[in-house]
Coordinates of N, CA and C in Angstrom, one line a residue:
M1 N -6.9 4.6 -20.5 CA -5.5 4.4 -20.1 C -4.6 5.4 -21.0
Q2 N -3.7 6.1 -20.8 CA -2.8 6.9 -21.4 C -1.1 6.3 -21.1
F3 N -0.7 6.1 -22.3 CA 0.8 5.6 -22.1 C 1.5 6.6 -23.0
E4 N 2.4 7.2 -22.5 CA 3.2 8.3 -23.2 C 4.6 8.0 -23.1
E5 N 5.2 8.1 -24.3 CA 6.8 7.6 -24.1 C 7.8 8.8 -24.7
M6 N 8.7 8.8 -24.0 CA 9.5 10.2 -24.0 C 11.0 9.6 -23.5
G7 N 12.0 10.7 -23.7 CA 13.0 10.5 -23.0 C 14.2 10.1 -24.1
N8 N 15.2 9.4 -23.5 CA 16.3 8.6 -24.2 C 15.6 7.3 -24.8
M9 N 15.0 7.5 -26.2 CA 14.5 6.2 -26.6 C 15.7 4.9 -26.9
S10 N 16.8 5.2 -27.0 CA 17.8 4.0 -26.9 C 18.3 3.8 -25.5
G11 N 17.6 4.3 -24.4 CA 18.0 3.8 -23.1 C 17.2 2.8 -22.6
K12 N 17.4 2.1 -21.3 CA 16.7 1.3 -21.0 C 15.4 1.8 -20.7
T13 N 14.3 0.8 -20.7 CA 12.8 1.1 -20.4 C 12.7 1.2 -19.2
L14 N 12.1 2.3 -18.5 CA 11.5 2.7 -17.1 C 10.1 3.1 -17.2
M15 N 9.2 2.5 -16.8 CA 7.7 2.7 -16.6 C 7.5 3.6 -15.4
L16 N 6.6 4.6 -15.6 CA 6.5 5.4 -14.3 C 5.0 5.5 -14.0
L17 N 4.7 4.9 -12.7 CA 3.3 4.6 -12.3 C 3.1 5.6 -11.1
P18 N 2.2 6.3 -11.1 CA 1.7 7.6 -10.2 C 1.1 7.0 -9.1
G19 N 0.8 7.8 -8.0 CA 0.3 7.5 -6.8 C -1.3 8.1 -6.9
T20 N -2.0 7.9 -5.7 CA -3.4 8.1 -5.6 C -3.5 9.5 -5.9
C21 N -4.6 9.8 -6.7 CA -5.3 10.9 -7.1 C -4.4 11.8 -7.9
C22 N -3.3 11.1 -8.7 CA -2.5 11.9 -9.4 C -2.4 11.3 -10.8
N23 N -1.9 12.3 -11.8 CA -1.5 12.0 -13.1 C 0.2 11.8 -12.9
Y24 N 0.8 11.3 -14.0 CA 2.2 11.2 -14.1 C 3.0 12.6 -14.2
Q25 N 2.2 13.5 -14.8 CA 2.7 15.0 -15.1 C 3.0 15.6 -13.8
T26 N 2.0 15.6 -12.9 CA 2.0 16.1 -11.5 C 3.0 15.3 -10.6
N27 N 2.8 14.0 -10.7 CA 3.4 13.0 -9.7 C 5.0 12.9 -9.9
F28 N 5.4 13.0 -11.1 CA 6.7 12.8 -11.5 C 7.4 14.0 -12.3
G29 N 6.5 15.0 -12.5 CA 7.0 16.2 -13.1 C 8.4 16.7 -12.7
P30 N 8.7 16.7 -11.5 CA 10.1 17.4 -11.0 C 11.1 16.4 -11.5
V31 N 11.1 15.3 -11.7 CA 12.2 14.4 -12.0 C 12.1 13.9 -13.4
I32 N 11.1 14.0 -14.2 CA 10.9 13.7 -15.6 C 12.2 14.2 -16.5
P33 N 12.7 15.5 -16.2 CA 13.6 15.9 -17.2 C 15.0 15.2 -16.8
K34 N 15.3 15.0 -15.6 CA 16.6 14.2 -15.4 C 16.4 12.7 -15.7
L35 N 15.6 12.1 -15.4 CA 15.2 10.5 -15.8 C 15.3 10.5 -17.4
S36 N 14.8 11.6 -18.2 CA 14.8 11.5 -19.6 C 16.1 11.2 -20.1
E37 N 17.0 12.0 -19.6 CA 18.4 12.0 -20.1 C 18.9 10.6 -20.2
K38 N 18.4 9.7 -19.4 CA 19.1 8.4 -19.5 C 18.2 7.4 -20.0
Y39 N 16.9 7.3 -19.6 CA 15.8 6.4 -19.7 C 14.9 6.8 -20.9
H40 N 14.4 5.6 -21.4 CA 13.3 5.6 -22.1 C 12.2 5.5 -21.4
L41 N 11.3 6.4 -21.1 CA 10.1 6.5 -20.2 C 9.1 6.2 -20.7
I42 N 8.2 5.2 -20.0 CA 6.8 4.9 -20.3 C 6.0 5.6 -19.4
C43 N 5.4 6.5 -19.4 CA 4.7 7.1 -18.4 C 3.1 6.9 -18.4
V44 N 2.5 6.6 -17.4 CA 1.1 5.9 -17.4 C 0.3 6.9 -16.5
N45 N -0.8 7.1 -17.1 CA -2.1 7.7 -16.4 C -3.3 6.6 -16.4
Y46 N -3.9 6.3 -15.6 CA -4.8 5.3 -15.2 C -6.2 5.9 -15.7
D47 N -7.2 4.8 -16.1 CA -8.4 5.4 -16.3 C -8.7 6.2 -15.3
G48 N -9.7 7.2 -15.6 CA -10.1 8.1 -14.6 C -9.2 9.1 -14.1
F49 N -7.8 8.9 -14.7 CA -6.9 10.2 -14.3 C -6.1 10.4 -15.6
D50 N -6.6 10.1 -16.7 CA -6.0 10.3 -18.1 C -6.6 11.3 -18.7
G51 N -7.6 12.2 -18.2 CA -8.3 13.2 -19.1 C -9.5 12.7 -19.8
S52 N -9.7 11.5 -19.8 CA -10.8 11.0 -20.6 C -12.2 11.0 -19.5
D53 N -13.3 10.5 -20.1 CA -14.4 10.5 -19.2 C -14.6 9.0 -18.6
L54 N -13.6 8.3 -18.7 CA -13.7 6.9 -18.0 C -13.6 7.2 -16.6
I55 N -14.1 6.1 -15.8 CA -13.9 6.0 -14.5 C -12.7 5.0 -14.0
F56 N -12.3 5.2 -13.0 CA -11.3 4.2 -12.5 C -12.1 3.2 -12.1
P57 N -11.7 1.7 -12.6 CA -12.5 0.7 -12.2 C -12.2 -0.2 -11.0
D58 N -10.8 -0.8 -10.8 CA -10.3 -1.4 -9.9 C -8.9 -1.6 -10.1
M59 N -7.9 -2.0 -9.1 CA -6.6 -2.2 -9.2 C -6.3 -3.2 -10.1
I60 N -6.9 -4.3 -10.3 CA -6.6 -5.5 -11.1 C -6.8 -5.4 -12.4
T61 N -8.2 -4.7 -12.7 CA -8.4 -4.6 -14.2 C -7.3 -3.4 -14.8
V62 N -6.9 -2.4 -14.0 CA -5.8 -1.5 -14.6 C -4.7 -2.1 -14.7
T63 N -4.2 -3.2 -13.6 CA -3.0 -4.0 -13.7 C -3.0 -4.7 -15.0
E64 N -4.1 -5.5 -15.6 CA -4.2 -6.1 -16.6 C -4.2 -5.4 -17.9
K65 N -4.5 -4.0 -17.9 CA -4.3 -3.1 -18.8 C -2.9 -2.9 -19.2
I66 N -2.1 -2.7 -17.9 CA -0.6 -2.3 -17.8 C 0.1 -3.6 -18.5
E67 N -0.3 -4.7 -18.2 CA 0.4 -6.0 -18.6 C 0.1 -6.2 -20.1
K68 N -1.0 -5.8 -20.7 CA -1.3 -6.1 -22.2 C -0.3 -4.9 -22.8
Y69 N -0.3 -3.8 -22.3 CA 0.7 -2.9 -23.1 C 2.0 -3.2 -23.1
I70 N 2.8 -3.8 -22.0 CA 3.9 -4.6 -22.1 C 4.0 -5.4 -23.0
I71 N 3.0 -6.4 -23.1 CA 3.1 -7.4 -23.9 C 3.2 -7.1 -25.5
D72 N 2.0 -6.2 -25.7 CA 2.0 -5.8 -26.9 C 3.1 -5.0 -27.6
N73 N 3.6 -4.1 -26.8 CA 4.7 -3.3 -27.2 C 6.2 -3.5 -26.9
Y74 N 6.4 -4.3 -25.9 CA 7.7 -4.8 -25.4 C 7.9 -6.1 -25.2
G75 N 7.1 -7.1 -25.8 CA 7.4 -8.7 -25.8 C 7.2 -9.0 -24.5
G76 N 6.7 -8.3 -23.5 CA 6.3 -8.7 -22.2 C 7.4 -8.4 -21.1
K77 N 8.3 -7.6 -21.5 CA 9.5 -7.4 -20.6 C 9.8 -6.1 -20.7
L78 N 10.2 -5.3 -19.4 CA 10.7 -3.9 -19.4 C 11.9 -4.1 -18.4
D79 N 12.9 -3.1 -18.6 CA 13.9 -3.1 -17.7 C 13.7 -2.6 -16.3
G80 N 12.8 -1.8 -16.2 CA 12.4 -1.2 -14.8 C 11.1 -0.7 -14.6
A81 N 10.4 -0.5 -13.7 CA 9.1 0.1 -13.6 C 9.2 0.7 -12.1
I82 N 8.7 1.9 -12.0 CA 9.0 2.7 -10.5 C 7.5 3.2 -10.3
G83 N 7.2 2.8 -9.1 CA 5.6 3.3 -8.6 C 6.0 4.3 -7.3
S84 N 5.0 5.2 -7.5 CA 5.3 6.3 -6.5 C 3.8 5.9 -5.5
S85 N 3.9 5.4 -4.2 CA 3.1 5.4 -3.2 C 2.1 4.3 -3.9
L86 N 0.9 4.6 -4.3 CA -0.1 3.6 -4.7 C 0.5 2.7 -5.9
G87 N 1.2 3.7 -6.6 CA 1.8 3.0 -8.0 C 2.7 1.8 -7.7
S88 N 3.1 1.6 -6.5 CA 3.7 0.7 -6.0 C 3.1 -0.7 -5.9
T89 N 1.9 -0.5 -5.7 CA 0.7 -1.8 -5.8 C 1.1 -2.4 -7.0
F90 N 1.1 -1.4 -8.2 CA 1.1 -2.1 -9.5 C 2.2 -2.7 -9.7
V91 N 3.6 -2.1 -9.2 CA 4.8 -2.8 -9.5 C 4.8 -3.9 -8.8
G92 N 4.1 -4.2 -7.5 CA 4.3 -5.5 -6.8 C 3.1 -6.5 -7.6
Q93 N 2.2 -6.2 -8.2 CA 1.4 -7.1 -8.8 C 2.0 -7.3 -10.1
L94 N 2.7 -6.5 -10.8 CA 3.4 -7.0 -12.1 C 4.4 -8.0 -11.9
I95 N 5.1 -7.9 -10.6 CA 6.2 -8.7 -10.3 C 5.5 -10.2 -9.8
M96 N 4.5 -10.0 -9.0 CA 3.9 -11.4 -8.5 C 3.1 -12.3 -9.5
R97 N 2.4 -11.5 -10.3 CA 1.5 -12.2 -11.3 C 2.3 -12.9 -12.4
E98 N 3.7 -12.5 -12.7 CA 4.5 -12.9 -13.6 C 3.7 -13.2 -15.0
K99 N 2.9 -12.3 -15.3 CA 2.3 -12.4 -16.6 C 3.2 -11.5 -17.6
V100 N 4.2 -10.4 -17.1 CA 5.4 -10.0 -17.7 C 6.7 -10.0 -16.9
H101 N 7.7 -9.6 -17.4 CA 8.8 -9.5 -16.7 C 9.5 -8.2 -16.5
I102 N 9.7 -7.8 -15.2 CA 10.4 -6.9 -15.1 C 11.9 -6.9 -14.3
D103 N 12.8 -6.6 -14.9 CA 14.1 -6.7 -14.3 C 14.1 -6.0 -12.8
H104 N 13.8 -4.6 -12.8 CA 14.1 -3.9 -11.6 C 12.8 -3.5 -11.1
G105 N 12.2 -3.7 -10.2 CA 10.9 -3.1 -9.5 C 11.3 -2.3 -8.5
I106 N 10.8 -1.1 -8.9 CA 11.2 0.0 -7.9 C 10.1 0.7 -7.0
F107 N 10.2 0.6 -5.6 CA 8.9 1.0 -4.9 C 9.2 2.1 -4.3
G108 N 8.6 3.4 -4.6 CA 8.8 4.6 -4.0 C 8.0 4.8 -2.7
S109 N 8.8 4.5 -1.5 CA 8.4 4.8 -0.3 C 7.0 4.3 0.0
P110 N 6.5 3.2 -0.4 CA 5.0 3.0 -0.5 C 4.7 2.5 1.1
D111 N 3.4 2.5 1.4 CA 2.8 1.9 2.8 C 2.5 0.8 2.5
L112 N 1.9 0.2 1.2 CA 1.4 -1.0 0.9 C 0.6 -1.7 1.9
D113 N -0.3 -0.7 2.4 CA -1.7 -1.1 3.2 C -2.3 -2.1 2.5
Q114 N -3.0 -3.2 3.2 CA -3.9 -4.1 2.9 C -4.8 -4.2 3.9
S115 N -6.1 -4.5 3.5 CA -7.2 -4.8 4.6 C -8.3 -5.5 4.1
G116 N -9.4 -6.0 4.9 CA -10.5 -6.8 4.4 C -11.5 -5.5 3.8
K117 N -12.6 -6.2 3.3 CA -13.6 -5.5 2.8 C -14.4 -4.4 3.6
F118 N -14.5 -4.7 4.8 CA -15.2 -3.8 5.8 C -14.2 -2.5 6.1
S119 N -12.9 -3.0 6.6 CA -12.1 -1.8 7.0 C -11.8 -1.0 5.6
A120 N -11.7 -1.7 4.4 CA -11.3 -0.9 3.3 C -12.5 0.2 3.2
W121 N -13.6 -0.3 3.0 CA -15.1 0.6 3.1 C -15.0 1.7 4.2
L122 N -14.5 1.3 5.4 CA -14.4 2.3 6.7 C -13.5 3.3 6.2
Q123 N -12.2 3.0 6.0 CA -11.3 3.9 5.8 C -11.6 4.7 4.4
S124 N -12.1 4.3 3.4 CA -12.7 5.1 2.2 C -13.5 6.1 2.8
K125 N -14.5 5.7 3.5 CA -15.5 6.7 4.0 C -15.0 8.0 4.8
L126 N -13.6 7.5 5.5 CA -13.1 8.6 6.1 C -12.1 9.6 5.4
V127 N -11.4 8.8 4.6 CA -10.1 9.3 3.7 C -10.6 10.1 2.6
V128 N -11.6 9.5 1.7 CA -12.0 9.9 0.5 C -12.2 11.4 0.8
P129 N -13.4 11.8 1.7 CA -13.8 13.1 1.8 C -12.8 14.2 1.9
L130 N -11.6 13.8 2.5 CA -10.6 14.6 2.9 C -9.7 14.8 1.6
L131 N -9.6 13.8 0.7 CA -9.0 14.0 -0.8 C -9.8 14.8 -1.7
T132 N -11.3 15.0 -1.3 CA -12.1 15.5 -2.3 C -12.7 16.7 -1.9
G133 N -13.1 16.9 -0.5 CA -13.8 18.0 0.0 C -13.3 19.1 -0.1
F134 N -12.0 19.4 -0.1 CA -11.6 20.8 -0.4 C -11.7 21.7 -1.8
T135 N -12.2 20.8 -2.7 CA -12.1 21.4 -4.1 C -13.4 22.6 -4.3
K136 N -14.4 22.4 -3.4 CA -15.3 23.5 -3.5 C -15.5 24.3 -2.3
N137 N -14.4 24.2 -1.5 CA -14.4 25.2 -0.4 C -13.0 25.6 0.0
E138 N -13.0 27.0 -0.2 CA -11.6 27.8 -0.3 C -10.7 27.6 1.1
K139 N -11.7 27.6 2.2 CA -11.0 27.6 3.7 C -10.5 26.1 3.6
K140 N -11.1 25.1 3.3 CA -10.5 23.8 3.3 C -9.5 23.6 2.4
R141 N -9.6 24.2 1.2 CA -8.5 24.0 0.3 C -7.2 24.7 0.8
N142 N -7.3 26.0 1.5 CA -6.0 26.7 2.1 C -5.5 25.9 3.2
K143 N -6.4 25.2 4.2 CA -6.0 24.2 5.0 C -5.2 23.2 4.8
M144 N -5.7 22.3 3.4 CA -5.0 21.2 3.1 C -3.9 21.6 2.5
K145 N -3.6 22.8 1.9 CA -2.5 23.2 1.0 C -1.4 23.6 2.3
E146 N -1.6 24.0 3.4 CA -0.8 24.4 4.3 C -0.2 23.1 4.8
K147 N -1.2 22.0 5.1 CA -0.7 20.8 5.7 C 0.1 19.9 4.7
M148 N 0.0 20.0 3.3 CA 0.9 19.5 2.5 C 2.2 20.0 2.4
K149 N 2.3 21.6 2.5 CA 3.4 22.2 2.7 C 4.3 21.8 3.8
S150 N 3.7 22.0 5.0 CA 4.1 21.5 6.1 C 4.8 20.0 6.1
F151 N 4.1 19.0 5.8 CA 4.4 17.7 5.9 C 5.5 17.2 5.0
F152 N 5.4 17.9 3.8 CA 6.3 17.5 2.7 C 7.5 18.5 2.3
L153 N 7.4 19.4 3.0 CA 8.3 20.5 2.9 C 8.3 21.2 1.6
M154 N 6.9 21.2 0.9 CA 6.4 21.7 -0.5 C 7.0 23.2 -0.5
S155 N 7.1 23.6 -1.8 CA 6.9 25.0 -2.0 C 5.6 25.2 -2.3
D156 N 5.1 26.6 -2.2 CA 4.0 26.9 -2.4 C 3.4 26.6 -3.7
E157 N 4.3 27.0 -4.7 CA 4.0 26.3 -6.2 C 3.8 24.8 -6.4
A158 N 4.5 24.1 -5.7 CA 4.4 22.5 -5.9 C 3.0 22.3 -5.1
A159 N 2.8 22.9 -4.1 CA 1.4 22.6 -3.4 C 0.4 22.9 -4.3
E160 N 0.4 24.0 -5.0 CA -0.7 24.6 -5.7 C -1.0 23.5 -6.9
K161 N 0.1 23.0 -7.3 CA 0.0 22.1 -8.9 C -0.5 20.8 -8.1
F162 N -0.4 20.3 -6.9 CA -0.8 19.2 -6.4 C -2.3 19.2 -6.2
M163 N -2.9 20.6 -5.5 CA -3.9 20.8 -5.4 C -5.0 20.7 -6.8
A164 N -4.2 21.5 -7.7 CA -4.9 21.5 -8.7 C -5.3 20.0 -9.6
C165 N -4.2 19.5 -9.3 CA -4.3 18.0 -9.9 C -5.4 17.2 -9.3
F166 N -5.4 17.2 -7.8 CA -6.5 16.6 -7.1 C -8.0 17.0 -7.6
S167 N -8.2 18.2 -7.8 CA -9.5 18.7 -8.2 C -10.0 18.6 -9.3
T168 N -9.4 17.8 -10.3 CA -9.7 17.6 -11.9 C -10.4 16.5 -11.7
F169 N -10.2 15.6 -10.8 CA -10.5 14.2 -11.0 C -12.0 13.7 -10.4
S170 N -12.6 12.7 -10.9 CA -13.9 12.4 -10.3 C -14.0 11.9 -8.9
P171 N -14.6 12.3 -8.0 CA -14.5 11.7 -6.7 C -14.9 10.1 -6.7
V172 N -15.6 9.6 -7.9 CA -15.8 8.3 -7.9 C -14.7 7.4 -8.3
S173 N -13.7 8.0 -9.1 CA -12.4 7.4 -9.7 C -11.6 7.6 -8.1
I174 N -11.5 8.3 -7.7 CA -10.7 8.5 -6.3 C -11.1 7.6 -5.5
K175 N -12.5 7.4 -5.0 CA -12.9 6.4 -4.3 C -12.7 5.1 -4.6
N176 N -13.0 4.7 -6.0 CA -12.5 3.3 -6.4 C -11.0 3.0 -6.5
E177 N -10.2 4.0 -6.6 CA -8.7 3.7 -6.5 C -8.2 3.4 -5.1
Y178 N -8.7 4.5 -4.3 CA -8.5 4.1 -2.9 C -8.8 2.9 -2.1
Y179 N -10.1 2.5 -2.5 CA -11.0 1.4 -1.9 C -10.2 0.1 -2.4
T180 N -9.9 -0.1 -3.6 CA -9.7 -1.2 -4.1 C -8.2 -1.5 -4.0
D181 N -7.3 -0.5 -3.8 CA -6.0 -0.5 -3.4 C -5.8 -1.2 -2.2
L182 N -6.8 -1.2 -1.2 CA -6.7 -1.6 -0.1 C -6.9 -3.2 -0.1
L183 N -7.6 -3.4 -1.0 CA -8.1 -4.8 -1.4 C -7.2 -5.6 -2.3
T184 N -6.3 -4.8 -2.7 CA -5.2 -5.6 -3.9 C -4.0 -6.2 -2.9
H185 N -4.1 -7.4 -2.6 CA -3.2 -7.9 -1.9 C -1.8 -8.4 -2.6
L186 N -0.7 -8.5 -1.8 CA 0.4 -9.1 -1.9 C 0.5 -10.2 -1.2
K187 N 1.3 -11.4 -1.8 CA 1.7 -12.5 -1.1 C 2.7 -12.2 -0.3
D188 N 3.3 -12.9 0.7 CA 4.4 -13.0 1.5 C 5.7 -13.7 0.8
D189 N 6.7 -13.1 0.9 CA 7.7 -13.8 0.5 C 7.9 -14.1 -0.9
I190 N 7.6 -12.9 -1.9 CA 7.5 -13.1 -3.4 C 9.1 -13.1 -3.8
Y191 N 9.1 -14.0 -4.7 CA 10.7 -14.2 -5.6 C 10.3 -14.4 -6.9
V192 N 10.9 -13.7 -7.7 CA 10.8 -14.0 -9.2 C 12.2 -14.0 -9.6
E193 N 12.8 -15.3 -10.1 CA 14.2 -15.1 -10.8 C 14.3 -14.1 -11.8
H194 N 15.6 -13.4 -11.6 CA 16.0 -12.4 -12.5 C 15.1 -11.2 -12.2
T195 N 14.5 -10.8 -11.2 CA 13.8 -9.8 -10.8 C 14.3 -9.2 -9.6
I196 N 14.8 -7.9 -9.5 CA 15.1 -7.4 -8.1 C 14.1 -6.3 -7.7
P197 N 13.6 -6.6 -6.5 CA 12.6 -5.8 -6.0 C 13.4 -4.4 -5.0
H198 N 13.3 -3.1 -5.4 CA 14.1 -2.2 -4.8 C 13.2 -1.3 -4.1
F199 N 13.5 -1.1 -2.9 CA 12.7 0.0 -2.0 C 13.5 1.1 -1.7
I200 N 12.7 2.4 -1.8 CA 13.0 3.6 -1.4 C 12.4 3.6 0.0
Y201 N 13.2 3.5 1.0 CA 12.7 3.5 2.3 C 12.8 5.0 3.0
A202 N 11.5 5.6 3.3 CA 11.5 7.0 3.9 C 11.4 6.7 5.4
N203 N 12.5 6.8 5.9 CA 12.6 6.4 7.5 C 11.8 7.2 8.3
K204 N 11.4 8.4 8.0 CA 10.4 9.1 9.0 C 9.0 8.7 8.8
M205 N 8.7 7.6 7.9 CA 7.3 6.8 7.9 C 7.3 6.1 8.9
G206 N 8.4 5.5 9.5 CA 8.2 4.5 10.6 C 8.7 3.2 10.2
E207 N 9.4 2.2 11.2 CA 10.0 1.0 10.9 C 9.0 0.1 10.5
K208 N 7.6 -0.1 10.8 CA 6.6 -0.9 10.5 C 6.7 -1.1 8.8
Y209 N 6.8 0.1 8.3 CA 6.9 -0.1 6.7 C 8.3 -0.8 6.3
L210 N 9.1 -0.7 7.0 CA 10.5 -1.4 6.6 C 10.2 -3.0 6.7
K211 N 9.6 -3.0 7.9 CA 9.1 -4.9 8.0 C 8.3 -5.2 7.1
R212 N 7.4 -4.4 6.6 CA 6.4 -4.7 5.6 C 7.1 -5.1 4.3
Y213 N 8.0 -4.3 3.8 CA 8.8 -4.5 2.7 C 9.4 -5.9 2.7
K214 N 10.1 -6.3 4.0 CA 10.9 -7.4 4.1 C 10.0 -8.6 4.0
K215 N 8.6 -8.4 4.6 CA 7.6 -9.4 4.6 C 7.2 -10.0 3.2
Y216 N 6.9 -9.0 2.3 CA 6.3 -9.1 1.3 C 7.3 -9.8 0.0
F217 N 8.7 -9.3 0.4 CA 9.5 -9.6 -0.8 C 10.6 -10.3 -0.2
R218 N 11.2 -11.4 -0.7 CA 12.3 -12.0 -0.2 C 13.5 -11.2 -0.8
N219 N 14.5 -11.1 0.2 CA 15.8 -10.2 0.2 C 15.7 -9.2 -1.0
P220 N 14.8 -8.2 -0.3 CA 14.5 -7.0 -1.3 C 15.9 -6.2 -1.0
D221 N 16.1 -5.2 -2.2 CA 17.4 -4.1 -2.0 C 16.6 -2.9 -1.3
I222 N 17.1 -2.7 -0.1 CA 16.4 -1.5 0.5 C 17.4 -0.3 0.7
R223 N 17.0 0.9 0.2 CA 18.0 1.9 0.3 C 17.3 3.0 1.2
E224 N 17.8 3.4 2.3 CA 17.0 4.4 3.5 C 17.6 5.8 3.1
F225 N 16.6 6.6 3.3 CA 16.7 8.1 3.3 C 16.0 8.9 4.3
D226 N 16.6 9.8 4.6 CA 16.0 10.6 5.7 C 15.1 11.5 5.2
M227 N 13.8 11.0 5.1 CA 12.5 12.0 4.4 C 11.3 11.4 4.8
Q228 N 10.4 12.2 4.4 CA 8.9 11.7 4.6 C 8.6 10.9 3.4
H229 N 7.3 10.4 3.3 CA 6.8 9.7 2.2 C 6.9 10.3 0.8
E230 N 7.8 9.8 0.1 CA 7.8 10.3 -1.3 C 8.1 11.9 -1.5
Q231 N 8.9 12.3 -0.4 CA 9.2 13.7 -0.5 C 10.3 13.9 -1.4
W232 N 11.1 13.2 -1.9 CA 12.1 13.3 -3.1 C 11.3 13.8 -4.3
L233 N 9.9 13.6 -4.6 CA 9.3 14.1 -5.5 C 8.7 15.5 -5.3
F234 N 8.4 15.9 -4.1 CA 7.9 16.9 -3.6 C 8.7 18.1 -3.1
S235 N 9.8 17.9 -2.8 CA 10.7 18.9 -2.1 C 11.9 19.5 -2.5
G236 N 12.2 19.2 -3.9 CA 13.4 19.7 -4.5 C 14.7 18.6 -4.5
G237 N 15.9 19.4 -4.9 CA 16.9 18.7 -5.2 C 17.7 18.0 -4.1
E238 N 17.5 18.4 -2.9 CA 17.9 18.0 -1.6 C 17.8 16.8 -1.4
Y239 N 16.5 16.2 -1.9 CA 15.8 15.0 -1.6 C 16.0 14.1 -2.8
A240 N 15.9 15.0 -4.0 CA 15.6 14.2 -5.2 C 16.9 13.7 -5.7
E241 N 18.0 14.4 -5.6 CA 19.4 14.0 -6.2 C 19.9 12.7 -5.6
P242 N 19.8 12.4 -4.2 CA 20.1 11.0 -4.0 C 19.4 10.0 -4.1
V243 N 18.1 10.1 -4.5 CA 17.3 9.1 -4.7 C 17.3 8.9 -6.4
L244 N 17.5 9.8 -7.3 CA 17.9 9.6 -8.6 C 19.1 8.9 -8.7
K245 N 20.1 9.3 -7.9 CA 21.4 8.4 -8.0 C 21.1 7.1 -7.7
A246 N 20.4 6.7 -6.7 CA 19.9 5.4 -6.3 C 19.2 4.6 -7.3
I247 N 18.3 5.3 -8.1 CA 17.6 4.9 -9.2 C 18.6 4.0 -10.3
D248 N 19.5 5.0 -10.5 CA 20.7 4.9 -11.4 C 21.4 3.4 -11.2
E249 N 21.6 3.4 -9.7 CA 22.4 2.3 -9.4 C 21.5 1.0 -9.5
F250 N 20.3 1.1 -9.2 CA 19.4 0.1 -9.2 C 19.2 -0.5 -10.6
M251 N 19.2 0.3 -11.5 CA 19.0 0.1 -12.9 C 20.1 -0.7 -13.4
E252 N 21.4 -0.3 -12.9 CA 22.5 -1.2 -13.4 C 23.1 -2.3 -13.0
M253 N 22.2 -2.6 -11.6 CA 22.3 -4.0 -11.1 C 22.4 -5.3 -12.1
P254 N 23.1 -6.3 -11.9 CA 22.9 -7.4 -12.7 C 21.8 -8.2 -12.2
V255 N 20.8 -8.6 -13.0 CA 19.9 -9.5 -12.6 C 20.0 -11.1 -12.8

C-alpha cells in the first residue's frame, strides 16, 4: 500500500481513493493541482496498484489497511475522503464499519454494484478479459482507446494515459479487485452521527443509481451533474470545475 501526502498541509485532510485498475496519479491527476491548493491530500494506491510486487488481496483486507493508516497517523479521524468509482466502495466501508470517523464521505458517481459469488464470478469472467486483453494486441488497444474517448469525451492524450495505466498492473490484481468489489456489500440505510455522505450523481448513468444511493444511505447529500460516470476526472474543466466547486461546498458543511 502506498500513502502519499501533499498539498496544503495546514488545510483539511482529504483522502483520495482511486477506482478499478487505476492508481491515484492517473485517476485523480487532472484535479490534484486544484485540490492541493486547499486540502491536505492523502493519496492512496492499493496493493497491486502501487508499483510493488504485491497482489491485490480483497476489498476488506485493503479497507483494514486504510483504517490502520488513519488510526496510526490521524487518531482515527479525517475531514473527508473521496472515492472514484470503485474507490467509493472503500468510502462506504469506512463509514459503515465505524472503525474510523470521516466527516465528509464523497462518492464519485459510483455504481455500487453488489452480487452473490456466482454472479461475481461470472461477471469477472466476462469483464476482466476486456480490461486486460488489449495490452498485448494493438488492434484491441486502439479499439478500447476509441471507446474510452467516445464514451468519456476524453482527449487522445488522456485516453493514452489510462491505457498505459491499465497495462502496468497484474491481471490477477485486476481480477481480485473487480471480483471482491462485487462481494463487498453495504447495508441499507447507513447512518453515522456527524458524518455526511455526499454523492456526485452523473445523471447519464441512469436513475437506478440515484435510487441505489438513497437505499444505502439515510438522507445523503446528492448533487446532480449532466455527465457520464466520472467524466469530471476525464474530460477537462467543463466538467471538473462545477464538481470541484461542489467538493469545496461539501467540505465546508457543518457535521
